[in-house]
Amino acid sequence: MSILMRVVEWFTNPAHWTGPDGIPIRLLQHVLLSAESVLIGALIALPIGIVLGHYGRFGTAAMNISNVGRAIPSFALLALSFQIFGLGDAPIIISLTALAIPPMVTNSYVAMREVDPDIKEAARGMGYRELAQVLRVELPLAVPLVMGGIRTSAVQVVATATLAALIAGGGFGRYIIDGLAQFDYTKLVAGAILVALLALATEAGLAGVERLLIPRGLRLLSSPATKRVTFKAA
Amino acid sequence: MNWKSRSALLGCVVGLALMAAACGSSPSTASSSPKGTITVAGFKFSEGSVLAELYGQALQHAGYTVNFKLNLGSREVVAPAIKSSQIDLYIGYAATDLEYYNSAAGEANGDVTATTAKLNSHLQPLGLVALTPSAAQDQNGFAMTQANAQKYNATKLSDLAAIGGQLVLGAGPECPTRPFCQLGLQNTYGIHFKSFKALDTDGPLTRAALKNNDIQVGLVFTSDADLKSLGLVVLQDDKHLQNADNVVPIVRKSVANAEVTKILNSVSAGLTTDELVQLNSQVELQHQDADVATKAFLQQHNYFS
Amino acid sequence: MGGRVFLDYVDPWINWDWLSSHVALLTTSLLAHLQLTVIAVAIGLAISLPVGVVAQRERFLRGPVLTLFGIFYTIPSIALFALLIPYTGLSTLTAEIGLVGYAVLILTRNVIVGLDAVPRDVIDAADGMGYRPFARLIWVELPLALPTIFAGIRIATVTTIGLITITAVIGQDSLGQLILTGLTDNFHTPLVVGTVLSVVLAFVADLSLALSQRLAVPWARAA
């Protein structure tokens, strides 16, 4: 029986949809680990990127943090986290959060810098004070790129969360790592398909959210996609 | 080392690497000795490397060219490799290997001679032979932290039968299907665990999970060097699930001439469980390289005389 | 948490004695890593140049190619390697197919964007001077697209260096193998050294490429 047939059989086996090693539980684990990391990362990264971008300070640092983040092997982050913090979800979330921060800082910084200075000038002229200017004028215009940064982070985190299985993490990565250890190539391929689908769903889902959040007037402008700083860590 | 020599060393490492990149790499080819080449494989855990190096270096000293294939994999990789003559020798464990080659027929028992004889009956048609087993043993052990052992009043595995549903078992991912692992605990002891957590085979993840109480029972190997210092209690195997897992070289018959057999048997004869534990301690805990530790061991025991 | 005590051995973050006695191992891992990188980026470039050129010229291909490539880029590398394993085994081929794949995804996008950015009037001028399309591509368009393509090579190289560490999980020798050894043997030194060397390698590669870019394309400073 070809590997594809066996994989189809694996998916149609109800035993694989129940229990602690079943697809729903693994999906939940994977999504929770990723979402928590991106959320915490956003709480840290977005304020930093937005503030730095608004004042135009420390630009080189903000731009380069992504390059540094790109260079650190995601897998090493997880291993180091285990050796420092031990076993459990907390070390995984710590390393995934660290991974999520650089793209969000860089992209939100660039997003704020991209806001037309004339608009900022006009807002100041109209009497907007600093915080109001940021919240009501600049941020809405910066939303596409900021969301782009969140999207990049989220996809990276979902991909790296797969490797968390190496430090006893849950999620779809379990099927891949266990499949490798047990020489169960059916489980391996099934896990790979699930991971790929989840990553694609994350990308597509957040792209949808991005589109919903863009102020109507902006949609007519050219896509900022090429300005989005993206990288692949896993 | 002071910081000056440290930075010099780091500079040397980077410089060397760059130089080597420019020169390219080529494997050094040792000219094959007239006695021929023997390929020795080791299992994918540190004791596997220790044993492969131990027997392999003894053969090297006798003038054979030895190819080492360390960390080759689990038995699912090593056994097919020797059956197809990709490797000539690996160091196995009598009972576990018997149950592998007889497809878990349940023939192994506590008598190492009988077990090895049965093993040979299955190896013979494959053109393989198991030599004289060593006194050194390494079995699967199931450990709890001292605290848990006291809490659940457990000293032997049969104590767990009643409370299995409260306990989580942790081991490598292959454990649930192995007759000497979860399957055996279920069938021989009637222990049905609350759940199984896939970690690593006797590695740092299992130990961390025991320490965290993420698992209450973890798989270890009885020849591990750090059990006492970690405060782990290995539960007694009172129903003898584990059998005579004595260290035994398994070799292709065409390679096992009189001299090779004599050398391998002499290494087996001189190895005890305590010494194996000592070697494991040097490699696993002090992070010595397996070949360095075994060379020192062989010299100490005058195999190189 | 600086170290844990087993018997009388404390595991420091870097054991300098181990380091000095294992230079050969570090060198082999580094070379293997470098080799995988060079092969992936070189083959990736060889594939992405023609693919990018064709996709950029044929309007109807441009969108689908970018979209399709974007989809594959999103797939986590460990998943891609896993999908290949039943067909190409736990081999260097599996690793290289995956690595080349991601390099092609990055480079093709940059080839397309770079060629897109060539000003219309330059193309018209070249046509006017009598350049035929292929000659125009080689002598006018590609040189002008070079800064963007070079930027792509830099990103592809650094990305590949990072992805190679993951191939340790499928048995490939690289700096990632040092990291994995550190994890499975509970040994800090190879983990730290493997990580540091990987980061250093990425920076050195990026810097060298930036320098080569400045030499090759002196008329333009790309981002």
JSON list of N, CA, C and O in Angstrom, two decimals, chain B residues 1 6 9-10 13-14 16-18 20-21 24-25 203-204 226 229-230 281 284-287 289, chain C residues 6-7 9 11 16-20 22-23 26-27 30-31 34 183-187 197 200 204:
[
{"chain": "B", "resi": 1, "resn": "MET", "atom": "N", "xyz": [41.19, 28.73, 32.59]},
{"chain": "B", "resi": 1, "resn": "MET", "atom": "CA", "xyz": [41.81, 29.51, 31.49]},
{"chain": "B", "resi": 1, "resn": "MET", "atom": "C", "xyz": [41.45, 30.96, 31.65]},
{"chain": "B", "resi": 1, "resn": "MET", "atom": "O", "xyz": [40.30, 31.29, 31.87]},
{"chain": "B", "resi": 6, "resn": "ARG", "atom": "N", "xyz": [41.34, 32.40, 26.38]},
{"chain": "B", "resi": 6, "resn": "ARG", "atom": "CA", "xyz": [40.02, 32.02, 25.88]},
{"chain": "B", "resi": 6, "resn": "ARG", "atom": "C", "xyz": [39.74, 32.70, 24.55]},
{"chain": "B", "resi": 6, "resn": "ARG", "atom": "O", "xyz": [39.28, 32.07, 23.61]},
{"chain": "B", "resi": 9, "resn": "LEU", "atom": "N", "xyz": [41.84, 31.25, 21.92]},
{"chain": "B", "resi": 9, "resn": "LEU", "atom": "CA", "xyz": [41.32, 29.94, 21.51]},
{"chain": "B", "resi": 9, "resn": "LEU", "atom": "C", "xyz": [40.14, 30.11, 20.57]},
{"chain": "B", "resi": 9, "resn": "LEU", "atom": "O", "xyz": [40.04, 29.48, 19.52]},
{"chain": "B", "resi": 10, "resn": "LEU", "atom": "N", "xyz": [39.22, 31.00, 20.94]},
{"chain": "B", "resi": 10, "resn": "LEU", "atom": "CA", "xyz": [38.05, 31.24, 20.10]},
{"chain": "B", "resi": 10, "resn": "LEU", "atom": "C", "xyz": [38.48, 31.76, 18.74]},
{"chain": "B", "resi": 10, "resn": "LEU", "atom": "O", "xyz": [37.97, 31.36, 17.70]},
{"chain": "B", "resi": 13, "resn": "VAL", "atom": "N", "xyz": [39.77, 28.91, 16.75]},
{"chain": "B", "resi": 13, "resn": "VAL", "atom": "CA", "xyz": [38.69, 28.04, 16.24]},
{"chain": "B", "resi": 13, "resn": "VAL", "atom": "C", "xyz": [38.09, 28.63, 14.98]},
{"chain": "B", "resi": 13, "resn": "VAL", "atom": "O", "xyz": [37.94, 27.97, 13.96]},
{"chain": "B", "resi": 14, "resn": "VAL", "atom": "N", "xyz": [37.75, 29.94, 15.07]},
{"chain": "B", "resi": 14, "resn": "VAL", "atom": "CA", "xyz": [37.13, 30.57, 13.90]},
{"chain": "B", "resi": 14, "resn": "VAL", "atom": "C", "xyz": [38.11, 30.61, 12.73]},
{"chain": "B", "resi": 14, "resn": "VAL", "atom": "O", "xyz": [37.77, 30.30, 11.59]},
{"chain": "B", "resi": 16, "resn": "LEU", "atom": "N", "xyz": [40.70, 28.66, 12.17]},
{"chain": "B", "resi": 16, "resn": "LEU", "atom": "CA", "xyz": [40.88, 27.31, 11.65]},
{"chain": "B", "resi": 16, "resn": "LEU", "atom": "C", "xyz": [39.74, 26.90, 10.74]},
{"chain": "B", "resi": 16, "resn": "LEU", "atom": "O", "xyz": [39.93, 26.31, 9.69]},
{"chain": "B", "resi": 17, "resn": "ALA", "atom": "N", "xyz": [38.55, 27.26, 11.21]},
{"chain": "B", "resi": 17, "resn": "ALA", "atom": "CA", "xyz": [37.36, 26.88, 10.43]},
{"chain": "B", "resi": 17, "resn": "ALA", "atom": "C", "xyz": [37.41, 27.53, 9.06]},
{"chain": "B", "resi": 17, "resn": "ALA", "atom": "O", "xyz": [37.14, 26.89, 8.05]},
{"chain": "B", "resi": 18, "resn": "LEU", "atom": "N", "xyz": [37.77, 28.80, 9.04]},
{"chain": "B", "resi": 18, "resn": "LEU", "atom": "CA", "xyz": [37.82, 29.52, 7.76]},
{"chain": "B", "resi": 18, "resn": "LEU", "atom": "C", "xyz": [38.91, 28.93, 6.86]},
{"chain": "B", "resi": 18, "resn": "LEU", "atom": "O", "xyz": [38.72, 28.75, 5.66]},
{"chain": "B", "resi": 20, "resn": "ALA", "atom": "N", "xyz": [40.11, 25.92, 7.00]},
{"chain": "B", "resi": 20, "resn": "ALA", "atom": "CA", "xyz": [39.69, 24.60, 6.57]},
{"chain": "B", "resi": 20, "resn": "ALA", "atom": "C", "xyz": [38.66, 24.68, 5.47]},
{"chain": "B", "resi": 20, "resn": "ALA", "atom": "O", "xyz": [38.63, 23.86, 4.57]},
{"chain": "B", "resi": 21, "resn": "ALA", "atom": "N", "xyz": [37.82, 25.71, 5.55]},
{"chain": "B", "resi": 21, "resn": "ALA", "atom": "CA", "xyz": [36.82, 25.90, 4.49]},
{"chain": "B", "resi": 21, "resn": "ALA", "atom": "C", "xyz": [37.51, 26.14, 3.17]},
{"chain": "B", "resi": 21, "resn": "ALA", "atom": "O", "xyz": [37.09, 25.67, 2.13]},
{"chain": "B", "resi": 24, "resn": "GLY", "atom": "N", "xyz": [39.11, 22.90, 1.98]},
{"chain": "B", "resi": 24, "resn": "GLY", "atom": "CA", "xyz": [38.21, 21.79, 1.68]},
{"chain": "B", "resi": 24, "resn": "GLY", "atom": "C", "xyz": [38.50, 20.64, 2.60]},
{"chain": "B", "resi": 24, "resn": "GLY", "atom": "O", "xyz": [39.53, 20.59, 3.26]},
{"chain": "B", "resi": 25, "resn": "SER", "atom": "N", "xyz": [37.56, 19.73, 2.67]},
{"chain": "B", "resi": 25, "resn": "SER", "atom": "CA", "xyz": [37.77, 18.61, 3.59]},
{"chain": "B", "resi": 25, "resn": "SER", "atom": "C", "xyz": [37.88, 17.32, 2.81]},
{"chain": "B", "resi": 25, "resn": "SER", "atom": "O", "xyz": [37.23, 17.13, 1.79]},
{"chain": "B", "resi": 203, "resn": "GLY", "atom": "N", "xyz": [16.83, 9.62, 28.81]},
{"chain": "B", "resi": 203, "resn": "GLY", "atom": "CA", "xyz": [17.62, 10.83, 28.57]},
{"chain": "B", "resi": 203, "resn": "GLY", "atom": "C", "xyz": [17.24, 11.95, 29.54]},
{"chain": "B", "resi": 203, "resn": "GLY", "atom": "O", "xyz": [16.53, 11.73, 30.52]},
{"chain": "B", "resi": 204, "resn": "PRO", "atom": "N", "xyz": [17.72, 13.15, 29.24]},
{"chain": "B", "resi": 204, "resn": "PRO", "atom": "CA", "xyz": [17.47, 14.28, 30.14]},
{"chain": "B", "resi": 204, "resn": "PRO", "atom": "C", "xyz": [15.99, 14.66, 30.25]},
{"chain": "B", "resi": 204, "resn": "PRO", "atom": "O", "xyz": [15.56, 15.14, 31.31]},
{"chain": "B", "resi": 226, "resn": "ASP", "atom": "N", "xyz": [23.79, 7.76, 36.97]},
{"chain": "B", "resi": 226, "resn": "ASP", "atom": "CA", "xyz": [23.35, 8.91, 37.77]},
{"chain": "B", "resi": 226, "resn": "ASP", "atom": "C", "xyz": [22.11, 8.65, 38.60]},
{"chain": "B", "resi": 226, "resn": "ASP", "atom": "O", "xyz": [21.53, 9.57, 39.16]},
{"chain": "B", "resi": 229, "resn": "SER", "atom": "N", "xyz": [22.58, 9.51, 42.40]},
{"chain": "B", "resi": 229, "resn": "SER", "atom": "CA", "xyz": [22.78, 10.93, 42.67]},
{"chain": "B", "resi": 229, "resn": "SER", "atom": "C", "xyz": [21.53, 11.74, 42.37]},
{"chain": "B", "resi": 229, "resn": "SER", "atom": "O", "xyz": [21.34, 12.83, 42.89]},
{"chain": "B", "resi": 230, "resn": "LEU", "atom": "N", "xyz": [20.66, 11.25, 41.51]},
{"chain": "B", "resi": 230, "resn": "LEU", "atom": "CA", "xyz": [19.42, 11.95, 41.20]},
{"chain": "B", "resi": 230, "resn": "LEU", "atom": "C", "xyz": [18.31, 11.57, 42.17]},
{"chain": "B", "resi": 230, "resn": "LEU", "atom": "O", "xyz": [17.22, 12.10, 42.10]},
{"chain": "B", "resi": 281, "resn": "SER", "atom": "N", "xyz": [29.42, 6.48, 33.53]},
{"chain": "B", "resi": 281, "resn": "SER", "atom": "CA", "xyz": [29.57, 7.69, 34.33]},
{"chain": "B", "resi": 281, "resn": "SER", "atom": "C", "xyz": [30.53, 8.66, 33.67]},
{"chain": "B", "resi": 281, "resn": "SER", "atom": "O", "xyz": [30.28, 9.86, 33.57]},
{"chain": "B", "resi": 284, "resn": "GLU", "atom": "N", "xyz": [28.62, 9.82, 30.26]},
{"chain": "B", "resi": 284, "resn": "GLU", "atom": "CA", "xyz": [27.37, 10.57, 30.37]},
{"chain": "B", "resi": 284, "resn": "GLU", "atom": "C", "xyz": [27.48, 11.75, 31.31]},
{"chain": "B", "resi": 284, "resn": "GLU", "atom": "O", "xyz": [26.87, 12.78, 31.08]},
{"chain": "B", "resi": 285, "resn": "LEU", "atom": "N", "xyz": [28.21, 11.59, 32.39]},
{"chain": "B", "resi": 285, "resn": "LEU", "atom": "CA", "xyz": [28.22, 12.64, 33.40]},
{"chain": "B", "resi": 285, "resn": "LEU", "atom": "C", "xyz": [29.40, 13.57, 33.26]},
{"chain": "B", "resi": 285, "resn": "LEU", "atom": "O", "xyz": [29.28, 14.77, 33.43]},
{"chain": "B", "resi": 286, "resn": "GLN", "atom": "N", "xyz": [30.57, 13.01, 32.97]},
{"chain": "B", "resi": 286, "resn": "GLN", "atom": "CA", "xyz": [31.73, 13.88, 32.82]},
{"chain": "B", "resi": 286, "resn": "GLN", "atom": "C", "xyz": [31.96, 14.25, 31.36]},
{"chain": "B", "resi": 286, "resn": "GLN", "atom": "O", "xyz": [32.91, 14.95, 31.05]},
{"chain": "B", "resi": 287, "resn": "HIS", "atom": "N", "xyz": [31.06, 13.78, 30.49]},
{"chain": "B", "resi": 287, "resn": "HIS", "atom": "CA", "xyz": [31.10, 14.17, 29.08]},
{"chain": "B", "resi": 287, "resn": "HIS", "atom": "C", "xyz": [32.43, 13.86, 28.43]},
{"chain": "B", "resi": 287, "resn": "HIS", "atom": "O", "xyz": [32.89, 14.61, 27.56]},
{"chain": "B", "resi": 289, "resn": "ASP", "atom": "N", "xyz": [34.61, 11.64, 25.81]},
{"chain": "B", "resi": 289, "resn": "ASP", "atom": "CA", "xyz": [34.26, 10.94, 24.58]},
{"chain": "B", "resi": 289, "resn": "ASP", "atom": "C", "xyz": [34.33, 9.44, 24.83]},
{"chain": "B", "resi": 289, "resn": "ASP", "atom": "O", "xyz": [35.19, 8.96, 25.55]},
{"chain": "C", "resi": 6, "resn": "PHE", "atom": "N", "xyz": [26.73, 16.61, 39.19]},
{"chain": "C", "resi": 6, "resn": "PHE", "atom": "CA", "xyz": [26.64, 15.15, 39.19]},
{"chain": "C", "resi": 6, "resn": "PHE", "atom": "C", "xyz": [28.01, 14.67, 39.62]},
{"chain": "C", "resi": 6, "resn": "PHE", "atom": "O", "xyz": [28.99, 14.97, 38.97]},
{"chain": "C", "resi": 7, "resn": "LEU", "atom": "N", "xyz": [28.06, 13.89, 40.68]},
{"chain": "C", "resi": 7, "resn": "LEU", "atom": "CA", "xyz": [29.35, 13.46, 41.23]},
{"chain": "C", "resi": 7, "resn": "LEU", "atom": "C", "xyz": [30.20, 14.73, 41.39]},
{"chain": "C", "resi": 7, "resn": "LEU", "atom": "O", "xyz": [29.77, 15.67, 42.00]},
{"chain": "C", "resi": 9, "resn": "TYR", "atom": "N", "xyz": [31.27, 16.68, 38.80]},
{"chain": "C", "resi": 9, "resn": "TYR", "atom": "CA", "xyz": [31.37, 17.46, 37.56]},
{"chain": "C", "resi": 9, "resn": "TYR", "atom": "C", "xyz": [30.24, 18.47, 37.49]},
{"chain": "C", "resi": 9, "resn": "TYR", "atom": "O", "xyz": [29.08, 18.13, 37.53]},
{"chain": "C", "resi": 11, "resn": "ASP", "atom": "N", "xyz": [28.51, 21.25, 35.09]},
{"chain": "C", "resi": 11, "resn": "ASP", "atom": "CA", "xyz": [28.47, 21.51, 33.66]},
{"chain": "C", "resi": 11, "resn": "ASP", "atom": "C", "xyz": [28.41, 23.00, 33.38]},
{"chain": "C", "resi": 11, "resn": "ASP", "atom": "O", "xyz": [27.35, 23.61, 33.45]},
{"chain": "C", "resi": 16, "resn": "TRP", "atom": "N", "xyz": [35.88, 24.89, 28.41]},
{"chain": "C", "resi": 16, "resn": "TRP", "atom": "CA", "xyz": [36.97, 25.24, 27.48]},
{"chain": "C", "resi": 16, "resn": "TRP", "atom": "C", "xyz": [37.88, 24.06, 27.19]},
{"chain": "C", "resi": 16, "resn": "TRP", "atom": "O", "xyz": [38.46, 23.95, 26.12]},
{"chain": "C", "resi": 17, "resn": "ASP", "atom": "N", "xyz": [38.02, 23.14, 28.12]},
{"chain": "C", "resi": 17, "resn": "ASP", "atom": "CA", "xyz": [38.83, 21.95, 27.87]},
{"chain": "C", "resi": 17, "resn": "ASP", "atom": "C", "xyz": [38.21, 21.10, 26.77]},
{"chain": "C", "resi": 17, "resn": "ASP", "atom": "O", "xyz": [38.89, 20.62, 25.87]},
{"chain": "C", "resi": 18, "resn": "TRP", "atom": "N", "xyz": [36.89, 20.94, 26.87]},
{"chain": "C", "resi": 18, "resn": "TRP", "atom": "CA", "xyz": [36.20, 20.17, 25.84]},
{"chain": "C", "resi": 18, "resn": "TRP", "atom": "C", "xyz": [36.36, 20.85, 24.49]},
{"chain": "C", "resi": 18, "resn": "TRP", "atom": "O", "xyz": [36.61, 20.22, 23.47]},
{"chain": "C", "resi": 19, "resn": "LEU", "atom": "N", "xyz": [36.24, 22.17, 24.52]},
{"chain": "C", "resi": 19, "resn": "LEU", "atom": "CA", "xyz": [36.34, 22.96, 23.29]},
{"chain": "C", "resi": 19, "resn": "LEU", "atom": "C", "xyz": [37.70, 22.74, 22.63]},
{"chain": "C", "resi": 19, "resn": "LEU", "atom": "O", "xyz": [37.80, 22.46, 21.44]},
{"chain": "C", "resi": 20, "resn": "SER", "atom": "N", "xyz": [38.77, 22.85, 23.45]},
{"chain": "C", "resi": 20, "resn": "SER", "atom": "CA", "xyz": [40.10, 22.75, 22.87]},
{"chain": "C", "resi": 20, "resn": "SER", "atom": "C", "xyz": [40.41, 21.33, 22.39]},
{"chain": "C", "resi": 20, "resn": "SER", "atom": "O", "xyz": [41.19, 21.15, 21.47]},
{"chain": "C", "resi": 22, "resn": "HIS", "atom": "N", "xyz": [38.17, 19.36, 21.05]},
{"chain": "C", "resi": 22, "resn": "HIS", "atom": "CA", "xyz": [37.21, 18.94, 20.03]},
{"chain": "C", "resi": 22, "resn": "HIS", "atom": "C", "xyz": [37.17, 19.88, 18.84]},
{"chain": "C", "resi": 22, "resn": "HIS", "atom": "O", "xyz": [36.16, 19.98, 18.15]},
{"chain": "C", "resi": 23, "resn": "VAL", "atom": "N", "xyz": [38.29, 20.57, 18.58]},
{"chain": "C", "resi": 23, "resn": "VAL", "atom": "CA", "xyz": [38.33, 21.50, 17.46]},
{"chain": "C", "resi": 23, "resn": "VAL", "atom": "C", "xyz": [38.01, 20.79, 16.15]},
{"chain": "C", "resi": 23, "resn": "VAL", "atom": "O", "xyz": [37.33, 21.33, 15.28]},
{"chain": "C", "resi": 26, "resn": "LEU", "atom": "N", "xyz": [34.28, 20.45, 15.77]},
{"chain": "C", "resi": 26, "resn": "LEU", "atom": "CA", "xyz": [33.67, 21.74, 15.44]},
{"chain": "C", "resi": 26, "resn": "LEU", "atom": "C", "xyz": [33.93, 22.09, 13.99]},
{"chain": "C", "resi": 26, "resn": "LEU", "atom": "O", "xyz": [33.05, 22.59, 13.28]},
{"chain": "C", "resi": 27, "resn": "THR", "atom": "N", "xyz": [35.16, 21.84, 13.55]},
{"chain": "C", "resi": 27, "resn": "THR", "atom": "CA", "xyz": [35.50, 22.17, 12.17]},
{"chain": "C", "resi": 27, "resn": "THR", "atom": "C", "xyz": [34.68, 21.35, 11.19]},
{"chain": "C", "resi": 27, "resn": "THR", "atom": "O", "xyz": [34.14, 21.89, 10.21]},
{"chain": "C", "resi": 30, "resn": "LEU", "atom": "N", "xyz": [31.15, 22.62, 11.12]},
{"chain": "C", "resi": 30, "resn": "LEU", "atom": "CA", "xyz": [31.09, 23.91, 10.44]},
{"chain": "C", "resi": 30, "resn": "LEU", "atom": "C", "xyz": [31.19, 23.73, 8.93]},
{"chain": "C", "resi": 30, "resn": "LEU", "atom": "O", "xyz": [30.44, 24.34, 8.16]},
{"chain": "C", "resi": 31, "resn": "LEU", "atom": "N", "xyz": [32.13, 22.89, 8.49]},
{"chain": "C", "resi": 31, "resn": "LEU", "atom": "CA", "xyz": [32.31, 22.66, 7.06]},
{"chain": "C", "resi": 31, "resn": "LEU", "atom": "C", "xyz": [31.09, 22.02, 6.45]},
{"chain": "C", "resi": 31, "resn": "LEU", "atom": "O", "xyz": [30.65, 22.41, 5.36]},
{"chain": "C", "resi": 34, "resn": "LEU", "atom": "N", "xyz": [28.54, 24.65, 6.06]},
{"chain": "C", "resi": 34, "resn": "LEU", "atom": "CA", "xyz": [28.89, 25.56, 4.97]},
{"chain": "C", "resi": 34, "resn": "LEU", "atom": "C", "xyz": [28.59, 24.91, 3.62]},
{"chain": "C", "resi": 34, "resn": "LEU", "atom": "O", "xyz": [28.03, 25.53, 2.71]},
{"chain": "C", "resi": 183, "resn": "LEU", "atom": "N", "xyz": [21.46, 18.87, 23.56]},
{"chain": "C", "resi": 183, "resn": "LEU", "atom": "CA", "xyz": [20.14, 18.61, 24.13]},
{"chain": "C", "resi": 183, "resn": "LEU", "atom": "C", "xyz": [20.03, 17.17, 24.62]},
{"chain": "C", "resi": 183, "resn": "LEU", "atom": "O", "xyz": [19.65, 16.92, 25.75]},
{"chain": "C", "resi": 184, "resn": "THR", "atom": "N", "xyz": [20.38, 16.20, 23.77]},
{"chain": "C", "resi": 184, "resn": "THR", "atom": "CA", "xyz": [20.18, 14.80, 24.15]},
{"chain": "C", "resi": 184, "resn": "THR", "atom": "C", "xyz": [21.18, 14.32, 25.19]},
{"chain": "C", "resi": 184, "resn": "THR", "atom": "O", "xyz": [20.91, 13.41, 25.94]},
{"chain": "C", "resi": 185, "resn": "ASP", "atom": "N", "xyz": [22.37, 14.92, 25.22]},
{"chain": "C", "resi": 185, "resn": "ASP", "atom": "CA", "xyz": [23.36, 14.49, 26.21]},
{"chain": "C", "resi": 185, "resn": "ASP", "atom": "C", "xyz": [23.34, 15.37, 27.44]},
{"chain": "C", "resi": 185, "resn": "ASP", "atom": "O", "xyz": [24.17, 15.20, 28.33]},
{"chain": "C", "resi": 186, "resn": "ASN", "atom": "N", "xyz": [22.41, 16.32, 27.49]},
{"chain": "C", "resi": 186, "resn": "ASN", "atom": "CA", "xyz": [22.34, 17.23, 28.62]},
{"chain": "C", "resi": 186, "resn": "ASN", "atom": "C", "xyz": [23.67, 17.90, 28.88]},
{"chain": "C", "resi": 186, "resn": "ASN", "atom": "O", "xyz": [24.16, 17.95, 30.01]},
{"chain": "C", "resi": 187, "resn": "PHE", "atom": "N", "xyz": [24.26, 18.41, 27.81]},
{"chain": "C", "resi": 187, "resn": "PHE", "atom": "CA", "xyz": [25.63, 18.92, 27.87]},
{"chain": "C", "resi": 187, "resn": "PHE", "atom": "C", "xyz": [25.60, 20.33, 27.29]},
{"chain": "C", "resi": 187, "resn": "PHE", "atom": "O", "xyz": [25.29, 20.53, 26.13]},
{"chain": "C", "resi": 197, "resn": "LEU", "atom": "N", "xyz": [28.45, 29.56, 16.88]},
{"chain": "C", "resi": 197, "resn": "LEU", "atom": "CA", "xyz": [29.07, 29.40, 15.55]},
{"chain": "C", "resi": 197, "resn": "LEU", "atom": "C", "xyz": [28.04, 29.62, 14.44]},
{"chain": "C", "resi": 197, "resn": "LEU", "atom": "O", "xyz": [28.35, 30.20, 13.40]},
{"chain": "C", "resi": 200, "resn": "VAL", "atom": "N", "xyz": [27.49, 33.34, 14.20]},
{"chain": "C", "resi": 200, "resn": "VAL", "atom": "CA", "xyz": [28.69, 33.95, 13.62]},
{"chain": "C", "resi": 200, "resn": "VAL", "atom": "C", "xyz": [28.75, 33.67, 12.13]},
{"chain": "C", "resi": 200, "resn": "VAL", "atom": "O", "xyz": [29.04, 34.55, 11.32]},
{"chain": "C", "resi": 204, "resn": "VAL", "atom": "N", "xyz": [28.94, 36.45, 9.26]},
{"chain": "C", "resi": 204, "resn": "VAL", "atom": "CA", "xyz": [30.09, 36.50, 8.36]},
{"chain": "C", "resi": 204, "resn": "VAL", "atom": "C", "xyz": [29.62, 36.36, 6.91]},
{"chain": "C", "resi": 204, "resn": "VAL", "atom": "O", "xyz": [30.07, 37.09, 6.03]}
]
